[in-house]
Structures are given as C-alpha cells and as structure tokens.
XYZ file of C-alpha atoms in Angstrom:
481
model
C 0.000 0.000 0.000
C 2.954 2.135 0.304
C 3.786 5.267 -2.498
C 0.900 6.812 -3.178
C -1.586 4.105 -3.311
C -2.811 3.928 0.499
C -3.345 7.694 -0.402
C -5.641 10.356 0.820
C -8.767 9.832 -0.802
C -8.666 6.275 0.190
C -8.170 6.732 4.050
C -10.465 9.455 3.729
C -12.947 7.255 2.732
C -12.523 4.324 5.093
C -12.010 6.808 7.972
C -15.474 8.385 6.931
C -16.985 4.919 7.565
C -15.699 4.695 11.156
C -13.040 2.859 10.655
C -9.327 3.957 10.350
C -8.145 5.222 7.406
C -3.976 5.025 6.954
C -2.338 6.960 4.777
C 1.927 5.799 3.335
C 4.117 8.360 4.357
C 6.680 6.805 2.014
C 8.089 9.202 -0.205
C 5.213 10.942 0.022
C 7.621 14.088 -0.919
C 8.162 13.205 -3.873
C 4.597 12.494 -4.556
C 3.781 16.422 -4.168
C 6.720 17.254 -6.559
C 4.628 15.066 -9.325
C 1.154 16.044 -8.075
C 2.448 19.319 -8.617
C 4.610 18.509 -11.681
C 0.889 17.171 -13.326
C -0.820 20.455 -12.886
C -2.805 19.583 -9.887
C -5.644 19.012 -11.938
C -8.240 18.764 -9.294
C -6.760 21.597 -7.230
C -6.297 19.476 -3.814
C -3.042 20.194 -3.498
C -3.358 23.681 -3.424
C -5.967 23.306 -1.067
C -3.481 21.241 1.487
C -1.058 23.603 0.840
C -3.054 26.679 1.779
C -3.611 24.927 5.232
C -0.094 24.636 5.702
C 0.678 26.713 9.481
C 3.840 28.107 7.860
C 2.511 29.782 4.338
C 6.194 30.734 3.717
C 7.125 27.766 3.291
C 4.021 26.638 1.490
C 4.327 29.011 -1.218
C 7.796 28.395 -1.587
C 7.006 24.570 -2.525
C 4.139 25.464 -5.370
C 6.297 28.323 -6.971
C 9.143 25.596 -7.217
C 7.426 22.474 -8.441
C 3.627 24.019 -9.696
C 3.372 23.433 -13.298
C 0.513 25.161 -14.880
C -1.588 22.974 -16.936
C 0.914 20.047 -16.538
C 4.346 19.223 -17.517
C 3.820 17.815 -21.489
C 3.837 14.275 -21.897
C 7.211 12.752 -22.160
C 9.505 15.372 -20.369
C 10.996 14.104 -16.803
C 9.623 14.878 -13.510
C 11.402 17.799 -11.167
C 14.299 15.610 -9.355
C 15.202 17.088 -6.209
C 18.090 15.974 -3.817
C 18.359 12.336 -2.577
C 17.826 12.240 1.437
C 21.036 12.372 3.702
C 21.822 12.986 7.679
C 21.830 16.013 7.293
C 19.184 16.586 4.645
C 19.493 20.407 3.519
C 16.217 23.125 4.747
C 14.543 22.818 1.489
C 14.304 18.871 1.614
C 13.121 19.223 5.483
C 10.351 21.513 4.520
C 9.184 19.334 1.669
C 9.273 16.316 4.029
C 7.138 18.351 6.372
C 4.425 20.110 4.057
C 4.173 16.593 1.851
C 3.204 15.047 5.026
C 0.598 17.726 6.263
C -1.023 17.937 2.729
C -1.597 14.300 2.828
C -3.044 13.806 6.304
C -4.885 16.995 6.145
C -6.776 15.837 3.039
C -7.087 12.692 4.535
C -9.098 14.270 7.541
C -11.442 16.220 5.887
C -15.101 15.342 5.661
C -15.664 13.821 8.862
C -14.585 13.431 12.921
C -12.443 9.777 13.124
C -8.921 9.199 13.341
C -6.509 8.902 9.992
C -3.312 7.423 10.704
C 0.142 7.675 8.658
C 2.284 4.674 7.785
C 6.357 4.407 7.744
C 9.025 1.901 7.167
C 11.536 1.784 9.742
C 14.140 0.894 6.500
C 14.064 4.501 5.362
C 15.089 5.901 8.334
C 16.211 9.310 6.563
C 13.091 11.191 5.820
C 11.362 9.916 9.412
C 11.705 13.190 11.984
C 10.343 15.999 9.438
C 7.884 13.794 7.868
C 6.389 12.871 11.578
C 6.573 16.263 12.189
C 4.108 17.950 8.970
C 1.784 14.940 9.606
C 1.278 15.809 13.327
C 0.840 19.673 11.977
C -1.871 18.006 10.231
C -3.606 16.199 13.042
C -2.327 12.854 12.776
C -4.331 10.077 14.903
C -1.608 7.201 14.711
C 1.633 6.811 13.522
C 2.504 2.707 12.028
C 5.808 1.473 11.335
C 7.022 -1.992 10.683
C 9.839 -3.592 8.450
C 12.351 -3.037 10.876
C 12.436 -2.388 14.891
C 10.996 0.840 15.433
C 12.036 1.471 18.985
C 13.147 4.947 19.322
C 9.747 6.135 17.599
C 7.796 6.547 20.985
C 10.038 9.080 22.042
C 10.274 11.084 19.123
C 6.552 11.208 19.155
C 6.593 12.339 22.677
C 9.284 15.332 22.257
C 7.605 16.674 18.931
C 4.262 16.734 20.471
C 5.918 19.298 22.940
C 7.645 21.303 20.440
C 11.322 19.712 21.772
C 14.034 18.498 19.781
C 13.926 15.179 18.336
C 16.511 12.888 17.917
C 16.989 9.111 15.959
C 19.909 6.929 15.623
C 20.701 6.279 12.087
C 22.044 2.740 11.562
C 24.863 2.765 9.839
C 27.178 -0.140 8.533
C 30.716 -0.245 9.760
C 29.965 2.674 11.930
C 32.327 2.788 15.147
C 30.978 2.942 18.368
C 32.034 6.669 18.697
C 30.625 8.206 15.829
C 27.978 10.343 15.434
C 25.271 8.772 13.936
C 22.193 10.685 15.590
C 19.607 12.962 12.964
C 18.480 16.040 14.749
C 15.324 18.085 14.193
C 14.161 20.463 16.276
C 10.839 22.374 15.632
C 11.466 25.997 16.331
C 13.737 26.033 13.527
C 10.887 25.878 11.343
C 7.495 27.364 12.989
C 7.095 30.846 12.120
C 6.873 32.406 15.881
C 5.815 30.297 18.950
C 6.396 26.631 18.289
C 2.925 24.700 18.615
C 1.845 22.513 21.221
C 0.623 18.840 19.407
C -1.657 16.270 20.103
C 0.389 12.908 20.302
C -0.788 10.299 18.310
C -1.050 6.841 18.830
C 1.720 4.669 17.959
C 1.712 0.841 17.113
C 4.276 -1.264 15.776
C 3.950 -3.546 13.342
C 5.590 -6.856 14.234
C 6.130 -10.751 13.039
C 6.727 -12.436 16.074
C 6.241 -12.948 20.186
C 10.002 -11.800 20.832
C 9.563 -8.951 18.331
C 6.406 -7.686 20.510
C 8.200 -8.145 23.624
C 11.053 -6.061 22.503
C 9.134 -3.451 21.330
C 6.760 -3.004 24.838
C 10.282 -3.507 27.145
C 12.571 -1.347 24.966
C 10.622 1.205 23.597
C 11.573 5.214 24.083
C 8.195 5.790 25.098
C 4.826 4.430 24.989
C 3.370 1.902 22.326
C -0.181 1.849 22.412
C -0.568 -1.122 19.949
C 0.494 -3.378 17.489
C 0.068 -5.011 14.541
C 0.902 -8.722 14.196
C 2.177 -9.357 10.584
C 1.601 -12.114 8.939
C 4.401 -13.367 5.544
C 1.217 -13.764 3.197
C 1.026 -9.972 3.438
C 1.763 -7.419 0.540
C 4.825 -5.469 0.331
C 7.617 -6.293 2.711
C 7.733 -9.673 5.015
C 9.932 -9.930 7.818
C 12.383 -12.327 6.648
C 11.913 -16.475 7.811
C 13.427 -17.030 11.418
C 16.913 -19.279 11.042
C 18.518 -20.488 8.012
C 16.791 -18.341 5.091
C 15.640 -22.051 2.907
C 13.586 -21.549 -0.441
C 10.970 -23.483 -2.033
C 11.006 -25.002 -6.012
C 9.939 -21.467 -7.024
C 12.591 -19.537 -5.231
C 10.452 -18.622 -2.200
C 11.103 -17.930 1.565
C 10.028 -21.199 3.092
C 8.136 -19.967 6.500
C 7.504 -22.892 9.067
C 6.566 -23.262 13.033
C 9.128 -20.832 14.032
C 7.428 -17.842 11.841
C 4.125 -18.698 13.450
C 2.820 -16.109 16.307
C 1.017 -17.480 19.399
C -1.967 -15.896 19.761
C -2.723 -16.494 23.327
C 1.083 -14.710 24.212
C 0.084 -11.694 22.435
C -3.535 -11.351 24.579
C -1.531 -11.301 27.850
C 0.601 -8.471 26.535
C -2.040 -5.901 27.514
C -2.246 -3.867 24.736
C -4.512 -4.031 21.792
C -3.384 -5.777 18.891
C -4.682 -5.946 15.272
C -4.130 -8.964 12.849
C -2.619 -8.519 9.006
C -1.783 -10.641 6.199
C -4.997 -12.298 4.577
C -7.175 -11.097 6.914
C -9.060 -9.340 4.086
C -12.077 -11.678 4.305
C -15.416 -11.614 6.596
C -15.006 -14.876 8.205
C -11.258 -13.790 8.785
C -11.928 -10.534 10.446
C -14.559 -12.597 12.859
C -11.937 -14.891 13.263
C -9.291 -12.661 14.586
C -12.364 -10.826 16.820
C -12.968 -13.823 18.372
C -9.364 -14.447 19.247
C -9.387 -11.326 21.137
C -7.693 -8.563 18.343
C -9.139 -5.197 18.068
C -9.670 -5.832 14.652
C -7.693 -6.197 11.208
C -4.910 -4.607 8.888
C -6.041 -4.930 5.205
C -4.360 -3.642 2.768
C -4.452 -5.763 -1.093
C -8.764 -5.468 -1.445
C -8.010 -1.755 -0.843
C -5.335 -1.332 -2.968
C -7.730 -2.269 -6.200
C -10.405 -0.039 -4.831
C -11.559 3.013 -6.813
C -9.877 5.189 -4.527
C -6.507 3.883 -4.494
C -4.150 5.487 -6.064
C -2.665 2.393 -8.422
C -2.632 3.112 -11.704
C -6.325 2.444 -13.547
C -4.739 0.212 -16.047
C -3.011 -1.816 -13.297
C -6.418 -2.282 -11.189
C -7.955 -3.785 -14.621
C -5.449 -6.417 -15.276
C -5.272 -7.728 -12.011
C -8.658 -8.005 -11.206
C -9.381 -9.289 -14.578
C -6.840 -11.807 -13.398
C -8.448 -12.254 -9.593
C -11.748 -13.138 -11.298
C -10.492 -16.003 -13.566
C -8.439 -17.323 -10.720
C -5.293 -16.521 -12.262
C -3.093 -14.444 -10.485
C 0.278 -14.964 -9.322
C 2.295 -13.819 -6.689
C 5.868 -14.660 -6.272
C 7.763 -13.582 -2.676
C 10.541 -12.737 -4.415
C 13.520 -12.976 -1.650
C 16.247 -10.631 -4.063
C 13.915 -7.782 -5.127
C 14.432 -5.255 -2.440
C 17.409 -3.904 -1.845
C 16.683 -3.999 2.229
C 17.563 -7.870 2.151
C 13.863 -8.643 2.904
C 11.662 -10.425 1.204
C 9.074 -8.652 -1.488
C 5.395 -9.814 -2.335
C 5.652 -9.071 -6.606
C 2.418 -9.464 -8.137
C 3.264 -11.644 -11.665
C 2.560 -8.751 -14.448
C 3.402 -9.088 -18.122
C 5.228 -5.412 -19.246
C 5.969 -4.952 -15.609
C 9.051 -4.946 -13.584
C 8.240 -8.395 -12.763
C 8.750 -9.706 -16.255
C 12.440 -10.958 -16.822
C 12.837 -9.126 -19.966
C 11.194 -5.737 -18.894
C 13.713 -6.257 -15.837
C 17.082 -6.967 -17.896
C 16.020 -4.253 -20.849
C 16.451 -1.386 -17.925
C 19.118 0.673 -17.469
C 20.506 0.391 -13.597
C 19.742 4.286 -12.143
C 19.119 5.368 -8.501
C 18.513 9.013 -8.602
C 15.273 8.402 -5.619
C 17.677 7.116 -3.029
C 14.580 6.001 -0.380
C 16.352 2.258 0.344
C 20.119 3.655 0.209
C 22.254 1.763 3.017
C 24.196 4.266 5.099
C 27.634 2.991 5.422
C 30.617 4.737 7.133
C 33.459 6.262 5.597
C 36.817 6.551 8.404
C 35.868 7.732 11.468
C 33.308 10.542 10.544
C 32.056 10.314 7.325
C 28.828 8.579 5.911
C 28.345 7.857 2.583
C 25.067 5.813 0.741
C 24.694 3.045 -1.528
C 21.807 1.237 -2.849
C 21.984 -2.674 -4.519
C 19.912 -1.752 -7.339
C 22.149 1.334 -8.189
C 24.828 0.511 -11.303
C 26.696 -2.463 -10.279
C 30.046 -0.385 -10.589
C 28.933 2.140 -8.339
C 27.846 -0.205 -5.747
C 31.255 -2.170 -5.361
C 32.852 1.272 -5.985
C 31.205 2.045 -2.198
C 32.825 -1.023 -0.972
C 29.677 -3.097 -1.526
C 29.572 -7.094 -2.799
C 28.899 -7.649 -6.292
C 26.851 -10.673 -5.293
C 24.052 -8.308 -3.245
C 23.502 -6.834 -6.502
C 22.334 -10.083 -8.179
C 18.458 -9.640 -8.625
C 17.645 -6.387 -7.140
C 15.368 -3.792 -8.370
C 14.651 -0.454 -8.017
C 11.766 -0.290 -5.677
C 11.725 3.696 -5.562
C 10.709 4.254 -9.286
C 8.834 1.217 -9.584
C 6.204 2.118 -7.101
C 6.246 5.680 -8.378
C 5.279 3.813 -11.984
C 2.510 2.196 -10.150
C 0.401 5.193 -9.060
C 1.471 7.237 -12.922
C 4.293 9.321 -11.910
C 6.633 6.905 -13.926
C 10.152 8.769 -14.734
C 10.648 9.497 -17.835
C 14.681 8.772 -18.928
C 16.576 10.455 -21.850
C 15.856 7.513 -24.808
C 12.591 7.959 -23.820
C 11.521 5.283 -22.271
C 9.507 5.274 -18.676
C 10.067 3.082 -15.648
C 8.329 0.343 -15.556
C 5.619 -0.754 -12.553
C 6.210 -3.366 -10.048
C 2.893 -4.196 -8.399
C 3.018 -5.398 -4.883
C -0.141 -7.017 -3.525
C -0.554 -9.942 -0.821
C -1.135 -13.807 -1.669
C -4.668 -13.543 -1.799
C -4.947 -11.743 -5.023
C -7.545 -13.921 -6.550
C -10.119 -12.783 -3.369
C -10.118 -9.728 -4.168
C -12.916 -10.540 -6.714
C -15.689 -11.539 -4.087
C -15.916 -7.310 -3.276
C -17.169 -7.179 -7.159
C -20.853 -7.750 -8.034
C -22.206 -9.900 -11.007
C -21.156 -7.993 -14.523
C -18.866 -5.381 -12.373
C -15.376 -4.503 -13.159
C -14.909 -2.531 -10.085
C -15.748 -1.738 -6.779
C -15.126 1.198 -3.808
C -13.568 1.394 -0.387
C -16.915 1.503 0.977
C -17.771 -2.295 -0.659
C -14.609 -3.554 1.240
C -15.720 -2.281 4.358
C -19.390 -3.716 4.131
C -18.482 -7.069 3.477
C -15.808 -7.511 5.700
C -18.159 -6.243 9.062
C -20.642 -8.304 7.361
C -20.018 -11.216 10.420
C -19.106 -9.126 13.359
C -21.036 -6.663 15.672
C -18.100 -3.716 14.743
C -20.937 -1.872 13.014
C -19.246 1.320 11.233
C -21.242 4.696 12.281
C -21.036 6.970 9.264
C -23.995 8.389 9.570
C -24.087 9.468 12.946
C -20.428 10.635 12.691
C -21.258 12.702 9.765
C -23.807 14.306 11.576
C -21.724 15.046 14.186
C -19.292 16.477 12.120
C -22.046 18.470 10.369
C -22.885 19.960 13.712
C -19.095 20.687 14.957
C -18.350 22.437 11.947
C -22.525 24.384 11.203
C-alpha cells in the first residue's frame, strides 16, 4: 500500500466509515513534486497547501514544483536531492508540508482518526515527515519492516515542540561516531512553536520476541500493534533461522514464523491482525481471538480510490476473477535484504525481460544503506544502483544479483513513472498480498470494479463492529454548522 496508493482519498474514505483510514508516508515528498509537476488538476493540493501553518514555506514549494496545466507528456519529472543525515532546509520543509497535505486531506469530511504509515528501512526522511503529519492532526503513527524502537520518544518530544533525535544505523559505523539525525521544531514554525496532540503509535511486528522487545525497549509508549503475517503485501519480515527456499525460489516460513496468539492477549495492549485477513469470516476470526480488529491492505489497494494506476487495477482483477493471479515472494527484489510480495505482471518490472532491458539508475535514493566512511564520514549506496557504483562504495557484487529499483517502480505504479533520456519510462512493479484472486468476491455480477466503501461492508458483514457513518457525519455536520 505504500507510495501513493494507500493515499488520501482512500483513508479518507474508510475513515469516513468509522473505521481507520492510513495513509503511506513513504516518499510521500516526492509524490507532491509530481502532483504538482501534473498540474494539480483537481486543485487538492493547493488546497493542502493553503492549510499549511507556515505559508512561507508553502508558497515556496508550489512556486518551485507548480506546473501550470501540466508538464507535457514525455519530459521528466522535477528531481530534487536524494535524502542524507543532514538533509538540507529545502528537503526538510518538503518532508514536512508533503506530510501535512496528505493527512490533512485525509481528515477532511468527517470526525475519526486517519493514521500515517512508515518503514523503519528509510530511516532518513522519518523526523520531518512525523513532524508535517502531526501539523496536520495525525491520529496514529505505524511502522514496521524493521524495529521501530526509538519512535515513541520522538513522538513524545515533537508533540511538545522539543528536539527530536533518531539513531541512524549505519554499517561499519564505530561505536564513537555520530550517527544521531536532529530536528528540532522551532527552527521551522514561524513564531511560537505549537503545542501537538500525540498520536497513537503501534508497531507492526512478526513475532512474540519482536512484541516483547518493542513493549520492554521502547523510548516511550506503544499503544498497539500489529501482528504481521508473511502472506502480506509489500515487505515480510524475513523467515526465522537459516533463510531455505521453495522449487519457485520462495522464503520457506515454518513453526518458528508462526505467532502465538494467546502470548500476544496477555501483553495488555490491543493488537490488530494482518496478512490475509481481508475476508469476513477472517476478520470474525481474529475478533474472536481477542484482536481489536484487522490490517487490510491488497482489497483496498484495487479499490476506486486507491491510487494504483487504472490500467493496473484492470489487469489484475481481470486476473483475480479467472483465478489466475500470481504472486511470487521474491527474496532478491528489495534492496533492504527482505523479502518482497511481486504481483506476476506481463510489461511490468516483474517480467524478466522488462527487468534486464532497464538501465541500472538510482537518482530516488529512499532504500540507500548508510555505510561509514573513516571515522566521521557517511556515505550511501543502494543494490539496485549501477553495479560499478555499488562495489565502488565497498559493496559485494553478489548483493547486486536480482535487485530492483523499488523507488521508481512504485512511483510507476500510481502514474508518476520517470521518464529517462531515450525515452523510455520506468516500468511498474505491483506489490499485492497472496490472496490476489479474493479480491474478486468485493465485485458484483457484470462489475469490473468496486469502492472502499464495498470492502468495508463485506468484511463487518459477520461481526457486531458496526461502522457509524452516519451518525459521525452528523456530528461532524454539527461541529463544523
């Protein structure tokens, strides 16, 4: 769901039906620049932008990247610079606006809670992007794919206008080096700094000892989690042990991978089940075992209000209603080592050719591995960056075997696809969970499509979590009359 397809519109539209709407925070920067780039056909943008508490800064972002009646076809996106340490002021404030736009779109309409999503893997962008989405109201803050445990705190000392610090981890770093990103709000509000509410924070994990960790070691409070299973979309926490693949090149998963259930209810806090829980039975299921409720994320993503490309949607669901789809967990595909759901798409990255006819770029930089250089220098690489370059950076030539650019890939799937210099685009690279083919029971007979608000109808169809958006639209009607 992450780049721009868990985007506003959808979370607006499940959190309008009393339910919680998330929206990615991945590279969400860099979703303005093209949303901007495109013209902003539909104005929203501007309207996000206008909200912004700093206009300064605001009206600095649509005089550099607005493009009046849309860049032509065929001429490259804006670039801007990749993410470092020590990113420069312009990159901060386009982390922090990016964020507010999207979460304050996201609210609008109604009174319930919309939540923002991060991956602990691109550590860079994390304090100024927390910071615009809490301008914005933010309910929760997610983060998984990785051990998020200095998050708490950050949330904590942001929501009182402090400093906020986070550890970047970086390979070959020694013990004495500074490795810490810095951000502190009054650098950036124009006057007093502003109090914030502090959202809600739960951690999305794979196992018992994972859960543990996170409650014990955490910088501050964690008020939930979500319990990941591998046949989810996207990224899967890697198979404990001995990494062993199937016949098809697959992560095997076995007993080990398996979370207990009964462990996680005498942890105290609430937790919420994910990974082919996208089903009626399965969200009574996990009710009955004692979970707040579910994570769903693949019958979304083919929703009319995602943001994956139209043509994209079609295929796939074509292919979900004759039983065909394929997904491959492809262990090699990301360059953070873990394995990557890849929905099986003729034309897209997932087709051998498509994959060997591109050129090698990284000019997005999101999954670049900090590494240190001496005693006080950090420098960035990326296994899907030119092989040359990589070992250049002291990487191994044999991390390079099978990886793919994740960064433009997902920015293909939602039609902000770079254009190159022989003119060619990037090619898509759909990720989706294993239960692909379900996603047909939201569609009714002779339909070829079907809204958020289907999805959320059918799977409270078996429990007593009845969804209130009437009586929460009336009560926004009346807070707002």
């Amino acid at each position: 769901m992450g780049v721009g397809v868990s985007n506003w519109r959808l979370a607006q539209t499940v959190s309008k039906l009393g339910q919680l709407g998330v929206v990615s925070g991945t590279a969400v920067d860099q979703v303005l620049v093209r949303r901007l780039a495109d013209g902003d056909k539909d104005g929203q943008m501007r309207r996000g932008l206008d909200a912004f508490p700093f206009p300064e800064m605001a009206r600095k972002i649509w005089n550099d990247y607005f493009v009046p009646g849309g860049k032509p076809s065929g001429i490259p996106y804006p670039t801007t610079q990749m993410h470092q340490r020590r990113d420069s002021r312009n990159l901060l404030e386009l982390l922090m606006v990016s964020n507010f736009v999207e979460v304050f779109l996201a609210r609008q309409g109604h009174l319930n809670k919309v939540g923002v999503n991060f991956l602990e893997k691109v550590q860079l962008p994390h304090l100024a992007s927390i910071y615009g989405a809490m301008l914005a109201g933010v309910g929760y803050v997610l983060m998984g794919a990785g051990i998020p445990l200095h998050i708490p705190g950050v949330l904590d000392n942001l929501a009182a206008g402090k400093p906020a610090e986070y550890r970047l981890a970086v390979t070959g770093a020694a013990a004495t080096q500074d490795t810490m990103m810095r951000f502190d709000p009054a650098e950036f509000a124009d006057g007093r700094v502003p109090l914030l509410e502090r959202p809600r924070f739960l951690a999305i994990v794979s196992s018992n000892t994972l859960a543990t960790t996170m409650l014990r070691r955490a910088s501050g409070r964690v008020d939930g989690l979500v319990i990941e299973s591998p046949t989810a979309g996207g990224h899967n926490a890697p198979p404990r042990g001995k990494l062993q693949l199937n016949e098809a090149g697959e992560p095997i998963y076995g007993e080990r991978d398996k979370v207990n259930i009964a462990e996680m209810r005498e942890l105290g806090v609430p937790f919420w089940l994910a990974g082919g829980y996208g089903h009626a039975d399965k969200v009574k299921e996990a009710v009955d075992m004692g979970a707040a409720g579910v994570q769903v994320g693949t019958a979304f993503a083919f929703s009319e209000e995602s943001g994956m490309r139209a043509d994209l949607k079609r295929t796939l669901l074509g292919q979900a209603i004759a039983g065909t789809g394929k997904v491959f967990t492809d262990p090699l595909a990301s360059p953070t080592g873990f394995p990557f759901k890849v929905a099986q798409l003729a034309g897209s990255y997932s087709d051998e050719g498509v994959a060997q006819a591109r050129t090698r770029v990284c000019d997005l930089g999101y999954l670049r591995e900090p590494y240190a250089i001496g005693e006080d220098k950090i420098g960035y690489r990326c296994s899907a960056e030119p092989v040359a370059n990589y070992v250049a950076k002291g990487g191994k030539i044999e991390d390079t075997v099978g990886r793919k650019c994740l960064c433009n890939a997902l920015m293909a799937n939602i039609g902000h696809a770079q254009t190159r210099k022989d003119g060619s685009a990037e090619p898509p690279l759909v990720t989706i969970g294993d239960d692909l083919n379900t996603a047909s029971q939201f569609l009714e007979a002779g339909q070829l499509s079907y809204s958020a608000v289907d999805v959320v109808n059918e799977l409270l169809s078996k429990v007593d979590l009845e969804p209130q958006p009437l009586q929460m639209q009336a009560e926004f009607e009346t807070a707002t009359a």
